[in-house]
Amino acid sequence: MRAADVVRTALSSLRENRTRAFLTVLGLSIGVGACIAIGSLGIAAVQEVRGEMNRFGVDRIWVEAKAGNALPMDEDDVRALQAVGQAVAPVRYAALQAKNGTRAMACAVVATTADYAQIENLTLARGRFLRAEDEENVLRAAVLEDAVAGELFGSADCIGQKVTVGTTRYTVVGVLAANRSEYVVSDSKPKIYLPLSAYALTAGDEGMSEIIVRVGNKSVGAAAAEAKAALRPVHAAGDEFTVSSMAEQIESAERILRIVSTVLAVVGVICMLTGGVGVMNVLLTGVRERRGEIGIRKALGARDREIFLQFVCEAACYGTLGALGGLALGFVLTDLGERVIGIAAFPVPWVVLCSVAFSCLVGAVCGVYPAMRAAAVSPVTAMRQM
């Protein structure tokens, strides 16, 4: 029997049992669709979590003077750290009152340099952030968070307006867009960003609360070690500083993400194997019901190999049709999951290919045992039971 005849016979068998074939294909399609949707949504969720992690400092280290140390961090430390990371920003923190006429509110002051926006992934709504020339020329520029701008200026455009921070007047040059996380609740005060040089002049000293380093493509642990090595020549008295990072938190988060990804993969495989069991069950039932047909075909000269190939081909047809149906269902479920969960997700090509290939493989493999049972049917016994 030619291969085309085997395929034609297998498809004919599926047409004769349309309801059974439809339900079997539907079960396999649900498994494939679930694999595609679970894989795609899982990858999207992992990327979303990693994006949040990056936003909150997984690629940064913080350097500060030890508590009680008489020597705060200074420009020498900043220069030493510039070779360690992608961007370096010295920072000084304070809590002051901001005023615009009769309106006032308590704010957290962040006195820093232009690189701070890149390090902390800040997004502007209007205007600009601090620039290098603000620091060099000791300009009294101020960047407000959206909450500060709304409280002090209402709906009016505040760019170019004056705001009093503490006792010093600054010109508003930018407003930051709201940059809050759905996953992290923050109770910190609204912030105002000022040039470090201008704030240090009014404060009367040039000390820094800390220096933040964005490490770029390096590992956080390696960058922390480099930072300590770079600062030791600057601090002759020894380790007068501390270097901290979120290395342990990163490791824990990555471990959680791996666990979640593994669980999602296992669930998808179970869905697929459930569909494969359905294929095996249907084919075993078919062998039992078609013993007479198998006996007649063998009596007419059909060989065991041809019977075996017919049933394997039927199983492969179930797997292929299930894969095609699951492909469409996977796109629908992914889109539905995207709307329900609220994250941007789309079918990942390698997940789709693996799901479709695995469906066809499961269909064919699950058809081997029924095909062996069919090939082993004795024509005499089968015809006697007709």
mmCIF file of N, CA, C and O in Angstrom, residues 41 168 189 212 283 314 321:
data_model
loop_
_atom_site.group_PDB
_atom_site.id
_atom_site.type_symbol
_atom_site.label_atom_id
_atom_site.label_comp_id
_atom_site.label_asym_id
_atom_site.label_seq_id
_atom_site.Cartn_x
_atom_site.Cartn_y
_atom_site.Cartn_z
ATOM 1 N N LEU A 41 1.792 34.099 27.890
ATOM 2 C CA LEU A 41 1.450 34.958 29.026
ATOM 3 C C LEU A 41 2.500 34.851 30.126
ATOM 4 O O LEU A 41 2.817 35.843 30.791
ATOM 5 N N THR A 168 15.296 79.376 49.519
ATOM 6 C CA THR A 168 15.921 79.752 48.251
ATOM 7 C C THR A 168 14.935 79.582 47.104
ATOM 8 O O THR A 168 14.199 78.603 47.050
ATOM 9 N N LYS A 189 7.613 61.009 50.360
ATOM 10 C CA LYS A 189 7.087 62.333 50.032
ATOM 11 C C LYS A 189 7.349 62.654 48.565
ATOM 12 O O LYS A 189 8.312 62.168 47.975
ATOM 13 N N ILE A 212 25.152 57.015 43.569
ATOM 14 C CA ILE A 212 24.463 55.895 42.924
ATOM 15 C C ILE A 212 25.179 55.579 41.619
ATOM 16 O O ILE A 212 25.485 56.490 40.830
ATOM 17 N N LEU A 283 -8.253 5.622 19.769
ATOM 18 C CA LEU A 283 -7.710 4.627 18.840
ATOM 19 C C LEU A 283 -7.858 3.206 19.388
ATOM 20 O O LEU A 283 -8.136 2.270 18.627
ATOM 21 N N GLU A 314 -3.491 7.714 11.501
ATOM 22 C CA GLU A 314 -4.697 8.291 12.105
ATOM 23 C C GLU A 314 -4.336 9.134 13.318
ATOM 24 O O GLU A 314 -4.851 10.240 13.511
ATOM 25 N N LEU A 321 -4.404 17.967 13.222
ATOM 26 C CA LEU A 321 -5.637 18.761 13.297
ATOM 27 C C LEU A 321 -5.738 19.457 14.657
ATOM 28 O O LEU A 321 -6.178 20.610 14.744
#
